[in-house]
């Protein structure tokens, strides 16, 4: 089967693109479209042409795997030109997602029809580039500047009905999968019968009403505020401005020049890494690749606290039955109210409709009787983080759960092998570490224990996809991937405070790096009491007591963070803005003196490097220990669970981009200035640096 075929249906030539899985516009697709457009134009029996795609979607964009490689001819401009200059009318028939270059090809066609379930968008900014196949020039000509700005700057697709309303598509098609090709033929027939001439967007002007300068200024200000540090949205606005001020050809040339600059930027490489890293994370390790996932539709959840309720909401949203277990009537009532209140809020915000609200409410049940879990396919324990409590629950589950049920613990630190060992079915056990609030946060660490069966792991990945989580597989260690790395990051923040940086300086330096909030703000938000309690259980050799001196004092003063109105910062009633507190500065000075630390001026650069490189060094150890399968999995964990700026690609990609030799040198430098206890390069990091390699090379081997 050729990648792009042409067949005739009466007087209509149907050009079909068939390039699974998403009809990405590779060199073969570009060449095929040009060949078939020329053939259709040369065929005297063809009076109109339909451009359609096979499989699950219309063309989902340029082939991203070609980015950064030597350009292959023909390029996009030739395809666009062939479509628009076709002297026979060309109709794009869209289903699934017309994204990026896919939508740009559709815009070069003379007419567009779409299945009502389709989505249309220009998501290039999410890859650090701008639409580069004249999309910034044609879209505003067709739908006007406001919608073009909205679509191109946010990168978010719009629905086919909205596109129809805006004139982006000329007709909407209802019905099943076969309805679109039929409707496309009918539409083309009508064009021929009516004698409608091809409509070429490059020959139109952008509709203007005098508000354009204000719109552009507002878009620039919004992008600066909402997408701090990200370049592509600003560049896309420049290209859209060119559509208003320059003739089409000159605007297109400007767009191409901007695209070239964006393509060469470190940000676009980082964002493209993030795109592929996310998809790679979903791949099972070799030993589980042939496993058949177990079927499931009934989920049991033990514990109706914030975490249990969040998990329940995520499962209900995916249409799964949820049976929740609470320990007594009061806790049951609280959890039940919490679930129903959350569903009401989701409805009020318009995220679900009334019917879905009713369905999801009906899928939920709650009881104090563990026996109600006897039919559950997957049971997730989400109770207090104490080994004895977890073990006792798993002993009970072993008695009530049916054969073949998967038993998961939501522990964020504890040893899953130990938990599994109290049951007679360790192969059915694994960790599912959700992040709070579990119905919102995208990350799910799937923790494969020593005896977890391959099909249990495979099922967990299917569950993750179903409940719209980005799953990363981790192996057992204290804190798995995310929290084990976090220890070093928070340790450095605590030490930097003691050594002379203020909390405000530390948090601002990390925000300027691109995080939405700094480490000390985060500690205040999460509350310091759990860490305080956990540290009491750890041997002192595990952590640096100096890092927690100030936090310990604060907890002992009942300043546990936002929830007690004060922590590292102070808070005014009803306001979550962290305010500097001289009392904390005084405690910090006292503790520094007790620890024998002479406070000094610390640069923002040192703050960023100590916090971020501690992540990198621990990440390298996780790879060596095979806790993480790939460096890119660590990146995904940090992008989706910890707010690491996506445009930097994740900590391991950031380190690779800076150069592992430089990273190693910096770590050694900290070893000399602040001590080698935490600042000795991990052996893998040293090895890769010596070999002139990156973590990406490590993943590829
Ligand atoms: C662009 O168009 C630039 C232009 O302006 C022109 C410039 C000159 N290329 O996501 P999935 C792979 S920029 C190559 O799991 P889903 C993906 O890696 C592009 N490969 O499926 C995965 O591979 P694997 C603008 C691609 O159903 C497989 O397809 N377009 C591409 O959950 C399945 O993907 C975009 O940014 C691609 N363009 O979601 C759209 N897209 O199986 C990017 C996907 O080996 N794509 N793959 O892991 C998407 O958003 C989603 O893939 C889509 C389907 C929504 C389409």
XYZ file of C-alpha atoms and ligand atoms in Angstrom:
757
model
C 0.000 0.000 0.000
C 1.534 3.304 -1.007
C 1.846 6.121 1.512
C -0.248 8.458 -0.619
C -2.682 7.060 -3.171
C -5.081 8.531 -5.716
C -8.316 6.872 -6.745
C -11.227 8.159 -8.729
C -14.796 8.252 -7.599
C -16.798 9.542 -10.544
C -15.369 12.953 -11.393
C -13.604 13.279 -8.065
C -9.987 12.350 -7.336
C -9.490 11.153 -3.780
C -5.949 11.542 -2.467
C -5.564 9.365 0.638
C -2.625 9.606 3.018
C -1.863 6.347 4.781
C 1.075 6.693 7.141
C 0.305 5.160 10.546
C 0.085 5.809 13.393
C -0.749 9.518 13.042
C -0.091 10.317 9.365
C 2.871 12.518 10.294
C 3.951 14.465 7.211
C 7.228 12.721 6.460
C 9.239 13.129 3.271
C 7.290 10.238 1.688
C 3.977 11.920 2.518
C 5.117 15.282 1.128
C 6.397 13.711 -2.057
C 3.285 11.543 -2.388
C 0.880 14.474 -2.061
C 2.721 16.515 -4.704
C 2.808 13.542 -7.089
C -0.898 12.822 -6.676
C -1.997 16.462 -6.893
C -0.100 16.745 -10.146
C -1.616 13.468 -11.381
C -5.132 14.580 -10.460
C -4.639 17.907 -12.188
C -3.381 16.144 -15.296
C -6.338 13.734 -15.377
C -9.050 15.119 -17.629
C -11.767 13.018 -15.907
C -11.149 14.619 -12.513
C -12.934 17.889 -11.779
C -12.284 18.235 -8.020
C -9.919 16.699 -5.489
C -10.452 15.450 -1.906
C -7.469 15.211 0.463
C -8.233 12.708 3.198
C -6.255 10.500 5.606
C -6.674 6.861 6.587
C -6.565 5.387 10.074
C -7.332 7.143 13.303
C -6.541 10.713 12.321
C -5.985 13.329 9.653
C -2.317 14.418 9.460
C -1.105 15.238 12.984
C 1.715 17.494 11.842
C 5.222 17.499 10.467
C 7.226 14.382 11.249
C 8.990 15.503 14.423
C 11.617 12.779 14.048
C 12.933 14.684 10.991
C 13.629 17.816 13.084
C 17.285 18.633 13.562
C 18.310 16.413 10.643
C 19.364 17.449 7.148
C 16.220 18.691 5.324
C 14.735 16.228 2.866
C 13.190 17.430 -0.350
C 10.416 18.209 -1.128
C 9.867 20.613 1.752
C 6.602 21.977 3.111
C 6.529 25.054 0.852
C 6.393 22.857 -2.261
C 3.485 20.780 -0.888
C 1.577 23.861 0.205
C 2.167 25.427 -3.174
C 1.006 22.319 -5.049
C -2.218 22.220 -3.032
C -3.073 25.891 -3.206
C -2.088 26.353 -6.848
C -4.051 23.286 -7.976
C -6.357 24.593 -10.691
C -8.968 22.045 -9.629
C -10.677 22.713 -6.290
C -9.144 20.783 -3.386
C -11.222 19.882 -0.320
C -9.556 18.706 2.889
C -11.660 16.112 4.756
C -10.636 16.084 8.415
C -11.166 13.510 11.160
C -9.294 12.871 14.399
C -6.766 15.651 14.814
C -5.550 18.101 12.158
C -2.514 19.466 13.941
C 0.443 21.631 13.026
C 1.556 20.971 9.466
C -1.616 18.858 9.061
C -3.825 21.889 9.614
C -1.476 24.011 7.520
C -1.937 21.622 4.571
C -5.684 21.812 5.126
C -5.439 25.621 5.064
C -3.640 25.433 1.728
C -6.614 23.460 0.362
C -9.472 25.534 -1.034
C -12.183 24.166 1.268
C -12.314 22.160 4.488
C -14.918 19.854 5.945
C -14.541 18.074 9.275
C -16.124 15.273 11.252
C -17.903 16.745 14.277
C -15.572 14.892 16.656
C -12.386 16.268 15.060
C -9.967 18.712 16.642
C -7.941 21.327 14.834
C -4.895 23.126 16.169
C -1.441 24.547 15.722
C 0.450 23.128 18.733
C 3.940 24.066 17.467
C 4.715 26.351 20.446
C 4.497 23.284 22.702
C 7.502 21.987 20.750
C 9.367 25.294 21.037
C 8.749 26.336 17.422
C 6.077 28.257 15.487
C 3.838 27.016 12.688
C 6.254 27.043 9.777
C 4.167 25.977 6.802
C 2.486 29.376 6.416
C -0.051 28.688 9.165
C 0.665 32.018 10.863
C -0.160 33.737 7.562
C -3.219 31.778 6.383
C -5.063 31.188 9.664
C -5.598 34.893 10.539
C -6.702 35.550 6.952
C -9.429 32.939 7.387
C -10.584 33.333 11.017
C -9.296 36.779 12.005
C -6.566 37.792 14.421
C -8.255 37.064 17.801
C -8.867 33.338 17.178
C -5.557 32.930 15.333
C -3.765 34.398 18.358
C -5.689 32.160 20.739
C -4.915 29.003 18.764
C -1.306 29.701 17.849
C -0.086 31.238 21.112
C -1.728 28.669 23.396
C -1.088 25.757 21.024
C -4.419 24.294 22.190
C -6.636 22.681 19.545
C -10.265 23.698 19.099
C -13.228 21.437 18.426
C -14.681 21.007 14.950
C -17.966 22.738 15.906
C -15.997 25.775 17.132
C -13.883 25.680 13.964
C -17.081 25.556 11.901
C -18.547 28.513 13.735
C -15.347 30.479 13.093
C -15.299 29.607 9.388
C -12.157 27.481 9.708
C -14.142 24.560 8.317
C -16.872 24.987 5.740
C -19.040 22.051 6.725
C -19.486 19.697 9.684
C -20.089 15.998 9.210
C -22.047 13.869 11.679
C -22.215 10.101 11.804
C -19.866 7.128 11.837
C -16.371 6.674 10.401
C -17.652 6.208 6.830
C -19.667 9.401 6.923
C -16.665 11.656 6.241
C -15.496 10.178 2.900
C -19.122 10.100 1.722
C -19.699 13.702 2.786
C -16.417 14.786 1.163
C -17.484 13.308 -2.187
C -20.887 14.974 -1.893
C -19.265 18.296 -0.998
C -16.846 18.070 -3.937
C -19.720 17.181 -6.271
C -21.583 20.274 -5.174
C -18.511 22.465 -5.722
C -18.275 21.122 -9.262
C -22.002 21.502 -9.935
C -22.093 25.045 -8.530
C -18.921 25.944 -10.404
C -17.394 27.311 -7.179
C -13.903 28.601 -7.855
C -10.937 27.586 -5.636
C -10.582 29.941 -2.665
C -6.897 30.687 -2.088
C -6.245 32.149 1.353
C -2.903 33.631 0.319
C -4.837 36.012 -1.912
C -7.009 37.311 0.931
C -6.285 40.046 3.473
C -6.478 39.611 7.246
C -9.771 41.217 8.365
C -8.865 44.244 10.530
C -10.865 46.722 12.619
C -8.236 48.909 14.263
C -7.946 46.889 17.485
C -5.028 44.795 16.201
C -2.159 46.674 17.884
C -3.893 46.368 21.263
C -4.619 42.686 20.684
C -0.975 41.981 19.880
C 0.257 43.966 22.893
C -2.142 42.116 25.188
C -1.121 38.746 23.751
C 2.557 39.587 24.348
C 1.889 40.663 27.941
C -0.243 37.554 28.631
C 2.398 35.247 27.161
C 5.126 36.899 29.264
C 3.041 36.406 32.395
C 1.608 32.943 31.779
C 4.521 31.340 29.922
C 7.473 32.817 31.776
C 10.771 32.286 30.010
C 9.228 30.495 27.031
C 10.300 31.987 23.698
C 8.112 30.386 21.024
C 4.781 32.070 21.917
C 6.418 35.519 21.621
C 7.952 34.547 18.297
C 4.590 33.260 17.054
C 3.083 36.665 17.842
C 5.834 38.314 15.768
C 4.897 36.052 12.846
C 1.204 36.880 13.248
C 2.054 40.576 13.255
C 3.798 40.022 9.927
C 0.543 38.622 8.529
C -1.072 41.995 9.280
C 1.660 44.233 8.033
C 3.348 42.447 5.127
C 2.219 41.036 1.770
C 1.626 37.263 1.961
C 4.948 36.180 0.436
C 6.972 38.483 2.699
C 5.005 37.366 5.771
C 5.644 33.728 4.832
C 9.373 34.451 4.440
C 9.429 36.091 7.862
C 7.604 33.092 9.369
C 10.195 30.756 7.861
C 13.093 32.801 9.229
C 11.540 32.790 12.720
C 10.926 29.043 12.464
C 14.600 28.487 11.606
C 15.732 30.468 14.648
C 13.287 28.619 16.921
C 14.364 25.222 15.565
C 17.960 26.020 16.459
C 17.079 27.123 20.024
C 17.901 24.967 23.076
C 14.256 25.397 24.178
C 12.867 23.650 21.104
C 15.277 20.754 21.600
C 14.202 20.486 25.234
C 10.492 20.597 24.396
C 10.870 18.006 21.654
C 12.791 15.824 24.089
C 9.884 16.201 26.542
C 7.398 15.122 23.842
C 9.244 11.897 23.044
C 10.276 11.252 26.674
C 6.618 11.229 27.683
C 5.808 8.621 25.064
C 8.884 6.514 25.818
C 7.948 6.392 29.494
C 4.829 4.419 28.548
C 6.949 1.578 27.106
C 7.215 -1.490 29.272
C 10.577 -3.022 30.139
C 11.603 -5.944 27.894
C 10.492 -8.668 30.291
C 6.914 -7.298 30.344
C 6.497 -6.343 26.699
C 4.596 -9.491 25.770
C 2.445 -9.590 28.896
C -1.314 -9.416 28.452
C -2.835 -6.833 30.771
C -5.517 -8.160 33.114
C -9.039 -6.862 32.473
C -10.444 -4.457 35.085
C -13.416 -2.241 35.740
C -13.841 -2.341 39.523
C -11.416 -0.411 41.670
C -11.168 -0.675 45.452
C -9.651 2.215 47.388
C -8.697 1.934 51.029
C -8.685 5.277 52.780
C -10.873 8.280 52.003
C -8.430 11.074 52.854
C -7.273 13.673 50.345
C -5.219 11.103 48.447
C -7.860 8.327 48.421
C -10.560 10.752 47.281
C -8.314 12.166 44.539
C -7.595 8.657 43.240
C -11.299 7.828 43.385
C -12.199 10.927 41.356
C -9.589 10.067 38.710
C -11.046 6.538 38.417
C -14.669 7.732 38.354
C -13.739 10.188 35.589
C -12.579 7.203 33.534
C -15.881 5.363 34.017
C -14.566 2.803 36.518
C -16.567 1.486 39.461
C -15.040 2.600 42.764
C -15.615 0.997 46.143
C -13.997 2.952 48.944
C -13.252 1.601 52.408
C -13.123 3.799 55.499
C -12.527 2.714 59.065
C -15.603 4.114 60.864
C -18.921 5.840 60.272
C -17.536 9.368 60.782
C -14.636 8.953 58.376
C -17.022 7.313 55.898
C -19.378 10.299 56.010
C -16.479 12.739 55.540
C -15.096 10.864 52.524
C -18.544 10.464 50.982
C -19.236 14.190 51.349
C -15.842 15.022 49.932
C -16.418 12.917 46.796
C -19.889 14.326 46.158
C -18.752 17.894 46.833
C -15.854 17.470 44.400
C -18.161 16.057 41.718
C -20.495 19.053 42.236
C -17.546 21.434 41.848
C -16.354 19.709 38.682
C -19.896 20.035 37.297
C -20.118 23.707 38.325
C -16.821 24.429 36.544
C -18.260 22.880 33.389
C -15.652 20.125 33.228
C -18.384 17.467 33.122
C -22.040 17.661 32.144
C -25.059 16.706 34.243
C -25.251 13.194 32.769
C -21.579 12.471 33.559
C -22.075 13.887 37.065
C -24.948 11.465 37.664
C -23.050 8.519 36.160
C -19.910 9.169 38.167
C -21.904 9.574 41.388
C -23.585 6.231 40.714
C -20.256 4.463 40.082
C -19.107 5.328 43.606
C -19.842 3.383 46.774
C -18.321 3.480 50.245
C -18.419 1.144 53.232
C -16.489 0.152 56.339
C -16.627 -3.518 55.370
C -13.436 -4.795 53.680
C -15.418 -7.782 52.365
C -16.954 -5.366 49.824
C -13.627 -5.571 47.960
C -14.051 -9.246 47.154
C -14.952 -8.464 43.518
C -12.486 -5.602 42.958
C -9.993 -6.044 40.108
C -7.471 -3.500 41.388
C -7.262 -2.387 45.013
C -5.282 0.723 45.913
C -4.326 1.336 49.522
C -4.044 5.047 50.359
C -3.728 5.219 54.123
C -1.298 6.661 56.621
C 2.414 6.348 55.690
C 3.386 3.782 58.342
C 4.777 0.362 57.511
C 2.857 -1.490 60.239
C -0.462 0.052 59.168
C 0.197 -0.851 55.522
C 1.253 -4.393 56.354
C -1.852 -4.964 58.413
C -4.050 -3.784 55.522
C -2.270 -6.045 53.046
C -2.705 -9.036 55.373
C -6.452 -8.312 55.411
C -6.519 -7.777 51.642
C -4.844 -11.115 51.111
C -7.857 -12.682 52.799
C -10.655 -10.788 51.016
C -9.332 -9.991 47.516
C -10.287 -12.385 44.732
C -7.642 -14.469 42.989
C -5.915 -12.388 40.306
C -6.807 -9.034 41.866
C -3.993 -6.487 41.760
C -3.084 -5.010 45.123
C -1.359 -1.632 45.047
C 0.080 0.612 47.692
C 0.169 4.374 47.283
C 3.199 4.682 49.534
C 5.556 7.517 48.633
C 8.636 6.133 50.414
C 8.128 2.709 51.960
C 9.580 -0.564 50.736
C 6.996 -2.241 48.479
C 8.838 -5.597 48.691
C 8.334 -5.561 52.463
C 4.649 -4.770 52.066
C 4.260 -7.551 49.465
C 6.018 -10.037 51.736
C 3.128 -10.206 54.225
C 0.798 -11.630 51.568
C 0.736 -15.002 49.910
C 0.634 -13.319 46.467
C 3.613 -10.961 46.073
C 3.414 -11.253 42.264
C 0.109 -9.334 42.350
C 1.534 -6.424 44.290
C 3.068 -3.150 43.177
C 3.224 0.514 44.102
C 1.018 3.171 42.529
C 2.404 6.433 43.804
C -0.061 9.196 42.987
C 0.681 12.871 43.586
C -1.694 15.116 45.456
C -4.304 16.220 44.390
C -4.461 12.875 42.619
C -7.329 13.813 40.300
C -5.339 16.802 39.005
C -1.642 15.903 39.123
C -0.579 14.081 35.965
C 2.269 11.971 37.301
C 1.917 8.383 38.477
C 4.985 6.467 39.621
C 4.339 2.788 38.984
C 6.618 0.932 41.358
C 7.673 -2.508 40.211
C 8.593 -4.607 43.226
C 10.998 -7.562 43.045
C 8.232 -10.104 42.566
C 5.665 -8.023 40.627
C 4.366 -10.120 37.716
C 4.849 -8.678 34.196
C 1.091 -8.652 33.514
C 0.507 -6.718 36.746
C 2.946 -4.062 35.555
C 1.310 -4.014 32.121
C -2.143 -3.614 33.723
C -0.927 -0.682 35.820
C 0.213 1.089 32.651
C -3.188 0.521 31.038
C -4.881 1.879 34.171
C -2.607 4.949 34.069
C -3.559 5.693 30.470
C -7.243 5.138 31.194
C -7.254 7.598 34.079
C -5.142 10.041 31.986
C -1.977 9.883 34.002
C 1.564 10.033 32.702
C 3.104 6.908 34.183
C 6.771 6.329 34.892
C 8.040 2.949 36.011
C 10.322 2.980 39.066
C 11.909 0.198 41.092
C 11.934 -0.059 44.868
C 14.106 2.277 46.943
C 13.368 4.852 49.601
C 11.326 7.560 47.828
C 11.473 5.845 44.389
C 12.538 8.285 41.638
C 10.844 11.561 42.489
C 11.064 11.788 46.258
C 14.526 10.242 46.465
C 15.834 13.036 44.237
C 13.790 15.629 46.079
C 15.700 14.955 49.291
C 18.867 16.491 47.863
C 17.018 19.442 46.345
C 15.357 20.312 49.647
C 18.539 19.601 51.602
C 20.406 22.184 49.537
C 17.615 24.739 49.991
C 17.811 24.225 53.784
C 21.618 24.449 53.819
C 21.698 27.539 51.599
C 19.378 29.241 54.063
C 21.700 28.448 56.929
C 24.760 29.516 54.940
C 23.393 32.985 54.232
C 20.656 33.107 51.546
C 17.208 34.332 52.540
C 14.158 32.147 51.777
C 12.986 34.851 49.365
C 16.281 34.804 47.479
C 16.298 31.006 47.229
C 12.706 30.790 46.034
C 13.115 33.641 43.544
C 16.272 32.120 42.050
C 14.446 28.821 41.488
C 11.374 30.583 40.081
C 13.621 32.535 37.725
C 15.070 29.201 36.627
C 11.506 28.371 35.573
C 9.800 26.498 38.417
C 6.330 27.786 39.323
C 7.398 27.998 42.974
C 10.583 27.772 44.978
C 11.535 24.881 47.312
C 10.783 26.722 50.552
C 7.391 27.920 49.320
C 6.717 24.300 48.393
C 7.725 23.059 51.845
C 5.365 25.587 53.435
C 2.564 24.517 51.130
C 3.049 20.802 51.818
C 3.559 21.281 55.576
C 6.744 20.531 57.503
C 5.355 18.156 60.125
C 5.417 14.934 58.073
C 9.077 15.401 57.137
C 9.830 16.219 60.763
C 8.203 12.981 61.875
C 9.873 10.894 59.161
C 13.326 12.264 60.038
C 12.837 11.043 63.579
C 12.580 7.495 62.207
C 15.709 7.789 60.002
C 19.291 7.177 61.089
C 21.167 10.507 61.158
C 23.560 9.164 58.512
C 20.734 9.348 55.968
C 20.427 13.105 55.936
C 22.198 16.320 56.846
C 20.816 17.531 60.186
C 22.001 21.087 59.452
C 19.604 21.283 56.497
C 16.628 20.859 58.836
C 17.712 22.852 61.880
C 15.498 25.828 61.027
C 12.553 23.654 59.961
C 12.743 21.612 63.170
C 12.668 24.775 65.275
C 9.687 26.078 63.312
C 7.682 22.840 63.663
C 8.393 22.800 67.394
C 6.933 26.342 67.540
C 3.813 25.008 65.741
C 4.821 26.875 62.572
C 4.203 23.943 60.253
C 3.561 25.896 57.049
C 0.530 27.446 55.349
C -1.908 25.262 57.270
C -0.874 26.814 60.602
C -0.680 30.352 59.181
C 3.117 30.416 59.427
C 6.135 28.346 58.499
C 9.280 29.491 56.732
C 7.154 32.450 55.677
C 4.290 34.142 57.463
C 0.803 34.378 55.976
C -2.034 36.810 56.478
C -5.464 35.342 57.220
C -7.143 34.005 54.082
C -4.108 34.756 51.911
C -1.514 32.285 50.658
C 1.085 34.873 49.642
C 4.337 34.016 51.428
C 5.615 37.018 53.375
C 9.177 37.345 54.686
C 9.413 36.979 58.450
C 12.238 38.579 60.467
C 11.578 36.014 63.221
C 12.679 33.252 60.825
C 15.790 35.201 59.848
C 16.673 35.437 63.536
C 16.146 31.683 64.097
C 18.275 30.987 61.010
C 21.125 33.141 62.317
C 20.966 31.419 65.719
C 21.000 27.966 64.136
C 23.876 28.871 61.815
C 25.878 30.012 64.819
C 25.109 26.793 66.715
C 26.222 24.786 63.680
C 29.439 26.815 63.451
C 28.544 28.158 60.005
C 29.750 31.633 59.035
C 27.040 33.177 56.929
C 28.072 34.676 53.595
C 26.628 36.292 50.490
C 25.415 33.594 48.124
C 24.833 34.144 44.396
C 21.640 33.135 42.609
C 23.781 31.001 40.327
C 25.049 28.980 43.290
C 21.495 28.543 44.561
C 20.269 27.203 41.221
C 23.274 24.953 40.694
C 23.194 23.446 44.152
C 19.467 22.706 44.013
C 19.351 21.499 40.406
C 22.665 19.634 40.241
C 21.771 17.732 43.396
C 18.805 16.410 41.375
C 21.079 15.497 38.478
C 23.658 13.700 40.614
C 21.012 11.646 42.407
C 19.310 10.977 39.068
C 22.582 9.475 37.799
C 22.691 7.196 40.849
C 19.090 6.105 40.221
C 20.077 5.105 36.704
C 23.100 3.173 37.949
C 20.969 1.415 40.551
C 18.371 0.679 37.812
C 15.685 2.328 39.933
C 14.874 4.336 36.812
C 15.020 2.619 33.415
C 15.874 5.710 31.401
C 17.195 9.208 32.030
C 14.177 10.460 30.082
C 11.883 8.751 32.641
C 13.510 10.861 35.346
C 12.845 13.941 33.228
C 9.181 12.986 32.824
C 8.900 12.455 36.591
C 10.219 15.941 37.256
C 8.202 17.623 34.491
C 4.882 16.143 35.592
C 5.306 15.691 39.341
C 7.588 18.453 40.554
C 7.117 21.514 38.324
C 10.506 21.357 36.577
C 10.265 23.814 33.640
C 9.273 21.852 30.543
C 11.264 24.138 28.268
C 14.410 22.904 29.977
C 13.476 19.304 29.193
C 13.873 17.866 32.725
C 16.936 17.708 34.991
C 18.812 15.021 33.059
C 18.256 16.677 29.689
C 19.220 20.042 31.179
C 22.493 18.531 32.420
C 23.169 16.887 29.055
C 22.494 20.145 27.268
C 24.894 22.041 29.560
C 27.532 19.338 29.065
C 28.167 16.544 31.558
C 31.846 17.505 31.823
C 30.811 20.972 33.006
C 28.273 19.470 35.403
C 30.938 17.152 36.839
C 33.361 20.038 37.304
C 30.741 22.125 39.077
C 29.901 19.250 41.426
C 33.603 18.821 42.225
C 33.853 22.557 42.830
C 31.032 22.349 45.396
C 32.865 19.386 46.903
C 35.806 21.722 47.541
C 33.744 24.611 48.900
C 30.897 22.988 50.840
C 32.199 19.465 51.360
C 32.331 16.183 49.485
C 29.698 14.411 51.552
C 26.940 15.370 49.118
C 29.142 16.747 46.371
C 30.971 13.880 44.726
C 29.941 13.165 41.132
C 28.022 9.896 40.754
C 30.193 7.265 39.011
C 27.875 7.118 35.981
C 27.987 10.884 35.614
C 31.793 10.820 35.744
C 31.970 7.987 33.232
C 29.652 9.671 30.718
C 31.479 12.981 31.166
C 34.846 11.328 30.556
C 33.521 9.611 27.428
C 32.079 12.906 26.145
C 28.570 11.416 26.267
C 25.157 12.602 27.464
C 22.276 10.953 29.303
C 20.532 10.766 25.933
C 23.422 8.588 24.682
C 23.012 6.448 27.813
C 19.299 5.928 26.998
C 20.098 5.029 23.409
C 22.599 2.285 24.359
C 4.712 20.876 12.839
O 3.762 20.389 12.304
C 5.573 21.945 12.209
C 4.903 22.545 11.020
O 4.460 23.844 11.321
C 5.737 22.529 9.770
C 7.093 23.120 9.878
C 7.839 23.225 8.563
N 5.813 13.194 14.229
O 0.886 10.607 21.083
P 0.689 9.186 20.699
C 4.223 9.364 17.246
S 5.223 20.380 14.383
C 6.380 12.010 14.481
O 1.096 8.134 21.655
P -2.152 9.546 20.786
C 4.455 9.281 18.745
O 5.788 9.566 19.069
C 4.128 19.036 14.771
N 5.853 11.097 15.308
O -0.814 8.918 20.231
C 4.062 7.857 19.035
O 5.142 7.034 18.665
P 5.487 5.694 19.491
C 2.830 19.522 15.250
C 4.710 11.417 15.928
O -3.251 8.885 20.060
C 2.924 7.604 18.050
O 3.057 8.586 17.018
N 2.031 18.399 15.684
C 4.075 12.638 15.721
O -2.160 9.551 22.264
C 1.548 7.736 18.664
O 1.478 8.996 19.316
C 2.029 17.981 16.963
O 2.671 18.556 17.822
C 4.665 13.556 14.826
N 4.110 14.736 14.550
O -2.120 11.076 20.323
C 1.176 16.780 17.267
N 2.949 12.680 16.479
O 4.275 4.817 19.312
C 1.954 15.760 18.033
C 2.887 11.506 17.119
O 6.713 5.197 18.813
N 1.190 14.553 18.280
N 3.944 10.738 16.800
O 5.686 6.120 20.911
C 0.214 14.481 19.201
O -0.158 15.456 19.846
C -0.407 13.127 19.443
O 0.487 12.173 18.947
C -1.787 12.903 18.793
C -2.178 11.424 18.981
C -2.811 13.803 19.483
C -1.752 13.202 17.330
